[in-house]
Every structure is written in structure tokens, then in C-alpha cells.
Amino acid sequence: MDKQKVLFVVSNNPFSKDRRTILKLISELLNLGADVSIYLHGNGVWWLGLDDLKELTEKGLKVFGALYSVQKRNQVIPAWAKEIDLKGLVELITDSDKVLFFN
């Protein structure tokens, strides 16, 4: 059986009540061998300024930031993440087995 592909779509800021839940789920899924990605949009792009996700990229997490949200908040996409547009999000969703939304 192929690796399970799981996508997290996160629009809430990294200081929300969901932070620990998101990080724990991602970590557990990576430990189980899943192919895990996270798409950050809206206030979710503030996660890019923290080391939480960067550390998980070393375990295989793929991080994507919404082009418009990054520009609107004058953020910079770090080297360990990729900037994509809405079409990219659609591709991520259709290629995933499971999609979890946090907002």
C-alpha cells in the first residue's frame, strides 16, 4: 500500500488553541510514515516565522504558503517552504487522501 497523503490547511495564527494539536498530529503522522503537507493561508502564514514547522521539515513535512496571504502580510517564504497560488492548493487537495482544515 502506498503512503497515506495527508494535507493540513491552516488559516489560524500559530498562537491559537490548535497549535499543539496541529504539531502533534503532524509529528505522529510523520512517525507513522505518512506523506504530510501543510498549506498556510490567511493568518496561518505567521507560522513561517517560527521554528516549529522548520524542525518538522527535517522529518519530511512539506510546507506551502499562500502567495496572496504572504504578500498581504509582508512575509517572506523561508527556504524550507514553497509559495503557491490557489491552483497549487487545488492540486494539493486533489492529490491528498485526507485533508484537515484548521481555522
PDB file of C-alpha atoms in Angstrom:
ATOM      1  CA  MET A   1       0.000   0.000   0.000  1.00  0.00           C
ATOM      2  CA  ASP A   2       1.224   3.497  -0.859  1.00  0.00           C
ATOM      3  CA  LYS A   3       1.989   6.103   1.771  1.00  0.00           C
ATOM      4  CA  GLN A   4      -1.089   7.915   3.058  1.00  0.00           C
ATOM      5  CA  LYS A   5      -1.034  11.539   1.851  1.00  0.00           C
ATOM      6  CA  VAL A   6      -2.354  13.967   4.447  1.00  0.00           C
ATOM      7  CA  LEU A   7      -2.786  17.707   3.927  1.00  0.00           C
ATOM      8  CA  PHE A   8      -3.322  20.265   6.685  1.00  0.00           C
ATOM      9  CA  VAL A   9      -4.909  23.550   5.590  1.00  0.00           C
ATOM     10  CA  VAL A  10      -4.293  26.131   8.304  1.00  0.00           C
ATOM     11  CA  SER A  11      -5.592  29.693   8.415  1.00  0.00           C
ATOM     12  CA  ASN A  12      -5.329  30.394  12.145  1.00  0.00           C
ATOM     13  CA  ASN A  13      -2.308  32.048  13.689  1.00  0.00           C
ATOM     14  CA  PRO A  14       0.313  29.905  15.420  1.00  0.00           C
ATOM     15  CA  PHE A  15      -0.742  31.148  18.851  1.00  0.00           C
ATOM     16  CA  SER A  16      -4.251  29.709  18.587  1.00  0.00           C
ATOM     17  CA  LYS A  17      -5.630  26.871  20.693  1.00  0.00           C
ATOM     18  CA  ASP A  18      -4.984  24.443  17.813  1.00  0.00           C
ATOM     19  CA  ARG A  19      -1.207  24.851  17.698  1.00  0.00           C
ATOM     20  CA  ARG A  20      -0.322  21.879  19.912  1.00  0.00           C
ATOM     21  CA  THR A  21      -2.920  19.684  18.209  1.00  0.00           C
ATOM     22  CA  ILE A  22      -1.621  20.509  14.737  1.00  0.00           C
ATOM     23  CA  LEU A  23       2.012  19.948  15.661  1.00  0.00           C
ATOM     24  CA  LYS A  24       1.283  16.692  17.485  1.00  0.00           C
ATOM     25  CA  LEU A  25      -0.827  15.290  14.631  1.00  0.00           C
ATOM     26  CA  ILE A  26       1.816  16.190  12.042  1.00  0.00           C
ATOM     27  CA  SER A  27       4.584  14.652  14.128  1.00  0.00           C
ATOM     28  CA  GLU A  28       2.645  11.430  14.752  1.00  0.00           C
ATOM     29  CA  LEU A  29       1.697  11.066  11.089  1.00  0.00           C
ATOM     30  CA  LEU A  30       5.304  11.574  10.007  1.00  0.00           C
ATOM     31  CA  ASN A  31       6.420   8.954  12.552  1.00  0.00           C
ATOM     32  CA  LEU A  32       3.881   6.541  11.036  1.00  0.00           C
ATOM     33  CA  GLY A  33       5.393   7.100   7.586  1.00  0.00           C
ATOM     34  CA  ALA A  34       2.676   9.295   6.093  1.00  0.00           C
ATOM     35  CA  ASP A  35       3.404  11.871   3.397  1.00  0.00           C
ATOM     36  CA  VAL A  36       2.372  15.082   5.207  1.00  0.00           C
ATOM     37  CA  SER A  37       1.971  18.600   3.823  1.00  0.00           C
ATOM     38  CA  ILE A  38       0.704  21.838   5.322  1.00  0.00           C
ATOM     39  CA  TYR A  39      -0.760  24.766   3.415  1.00  0.00           C
ATOM     40  CA  LEU A  40      -0.737  28.068   5.305  1.00  0.00           C
ATOM     41  CA  HIS A  41      -3.036  30.914   4.325  1.00  0.00           C
ATOM     42  CA  GLY A  42      -4.579  33.955   5.976  1.00  0.00           C
ATOM     43  CA  ASN A  43      -3.076  34.437   9.422  1.00  0.00           C
ATOM     44  CA  GLY A  44      -1.639  30.946   9.103  1.00  0.00           C
ATOM     45  CA  VAL A  45       1.342  32.377   7.233  1.00  0.00           C
ATOM     46  CA  TRP A  46       2.645  33.685  10.584  1.00  0.00           C
ATOM     47  CA  TRP A  47       3.696  30.078  11.266  1.00  0.00           C
ATOM     48  CA  LEU A  48       6.500  30.689   8.751  1.00  0.00           C
ATOM     49  CA  GLY A  49       8.301  32.890  11.266  1.00  0.00           C
ATOM     50  CA  LEU A  50       8.577  30.121  13.872  1.00  0.00           C
ATOM     51  CA  ASP A  51      10.871  27.112  14.078  1.00  0.00           C
ATOM     52  CA  ASP A  52       8.103  24.559  14.781  1.00  0.00           C
ATOM     53  CA  LEU A  53       7.434  23.685  11.169  1.00  0.00           C
ATOM     54  CA  LYS A  54      11.053  24.055  10.094  1.00  0.00           C
ATOM     55  CA  GLU A  55      12.022  21.298  12.532  1.00  0.00           C
ATOM     56  CA  LEU A  56       9.277  19.047  11.139  1.00  0.00           C
ATOM     57  CA  THR A  57      10.526  19.589   7.569  1.00  0.00           C
ATOM     58  CA  GLU A  58      13.639  17.703   8.644  1.00  0.00           C
ATOM     59  CA  LYS A  59      11.327  14.716   9.267  1.00  0.00           C
ATOM     60  CA  GLY A  60       9.677  15.083   5.854  1.00  0.00           C
ATOM     61  CA  LEU A  61       6.936  17.700   6.265  1.00  0.00           C
ATOM     62  CA  LYS A  62       6.286  19.777   3.140  1.00  0.00           C
ATOM     63  CA  VAL A  63       5.292  23.396   3.861  1.00  0.00           C
ATOM     64  CA  PHE A  64       3.400  25.650   1.446  1.00  0.00           C
ATOM     65  CA  GLY A  65       2.396  29.288   1.894  1.00  0.00           C
ATOM     66  CA  ALA A  66      -0.414  31.092   0.077  1.00  0.00           C
ATOM     67  CA  LEU A  67       1.046  33.638  -2.329  1.00  0.00           C
ATOM     68  CA  TYR A  68      -1.597  36.296  -1.634  1.00  0.00           C
ATOM     69  CA  SER A  69      -1.508  35.877   2.152  1.00  0.00           C
ATOM     70  CA  VAL A  70       2.286  36.095   2.253  1.00  0.00           C
ATOM     71  CA  GLN A  71       2.293  39.265   0.148  1.00  0.00           C
ATOM     72  CA  LYS A  72      -0.544  40.902   2.102  1.00  0.00           C
ATOM     73  CA  ARG A  73       1.267  40.373   5.413  1.00  0.00           C
ATOM     74  CA  ASN A  74       4.697  41.363   4.042  1.00  0.00           C
ATOM     75  CA  GLN A  75       6.054  37.956   4.940  1.00  0.00           C
ATOM     76  CA  VAL A  76       8.956  36.161   3.304  1.00  0.00           C
ATOM     77  CA  ILE A  77       8.832  32.499   2.402  1.00  0.00           C
ATOM     78  CA  PRO A  78      11.789  30.748   4.057  1.00  0.00           C
ATOM     79  CA  ALA A  79      13.955  28.364   2.063  1.00  0.00           C
ATOM     80  CA  TRP A  80      12.295  25.343   3.734  1.00  0.00           C
ATOM     81  CA  ALA A  81       8.829  26.298   2.412  1.00  0.00           C
ATOM     82  CA  LYS A  82       7.301  26.919  -1.000  1.00  0.00           C
ATOM     83  CA  GLU A  83       4.984  29.723  -2.124  1.00  0.00           C
ATOM     84  CA  ILE A  84       1.987  28.572  -4.179  1.00  0.00           C
ATOM     85  CA  ASP A  85      -1.216  30.070  -5.525  1.00  0.00           C
ATOM     86  CA  LEU A  86      -4.823  28.860  -5.368  1.00  0.00           C
ATOM     87  CA  LYS A  87      -4.275  26.485  -8.273  1.00  0.00           C
ATOM     88  CA  GLY A  88      -1.468  24.885  -6.268  1.00  0.00           C
ATOM     89  CA  LEU A  89      -3.822  24.400  -3.320  1.00  0.00           C
ATOM     90  CA  VAL A  90      -6.354  22.681  -5.559  1.00  0.00           C
ATOM     91  CA  GLU A  91      -3.647  20.299  -6.756  1.00  0.00           C
ATOM     92  CA  LEU A  92      -2.583  19.581  -3.166  1.00  0.00           C
ATOM     93  CA  ILE A  93      -6.171  18.783  -2.179  1.00  0.00           C
ATOM     94  CA  THR A  94      -6.876  16.519  -5.148  1.00  0.00           C
ATOM     95  CA  ASP A  95      -3.595  14.650  -4.624  1.00  0.00           C
ATOM     96  CA  SER A  96      -4.277  14.031  -0.909  1.00  0.00           C
ATOM     97  CA  ASP A  97      -6.023  11.074   0.702  1.00  0.00           C
ATOM     98  CA  LYS A  98      -7.082  13.150   3.731  1.00  0.00           C
ATOM     99  CA  VAL A  99      -7.438  16.898   4.203  1.00  0.00           C
ATOM    100  CA  LEU A 100      -7.761  18.533   7.624  1.00  0.00           C
ATOM    101  CA  PHE A 101      -8.841  22.163   7.959  1.00  0.00           C
ATOM    102  CA  PHE A 102      -7.954  24.382  10.916  1.00  0.00           C
ATOM    103  CA  ASN A 103      -9.297  27.922  11.028  1.00  0.00           C
TER     104      ASN A 103
END
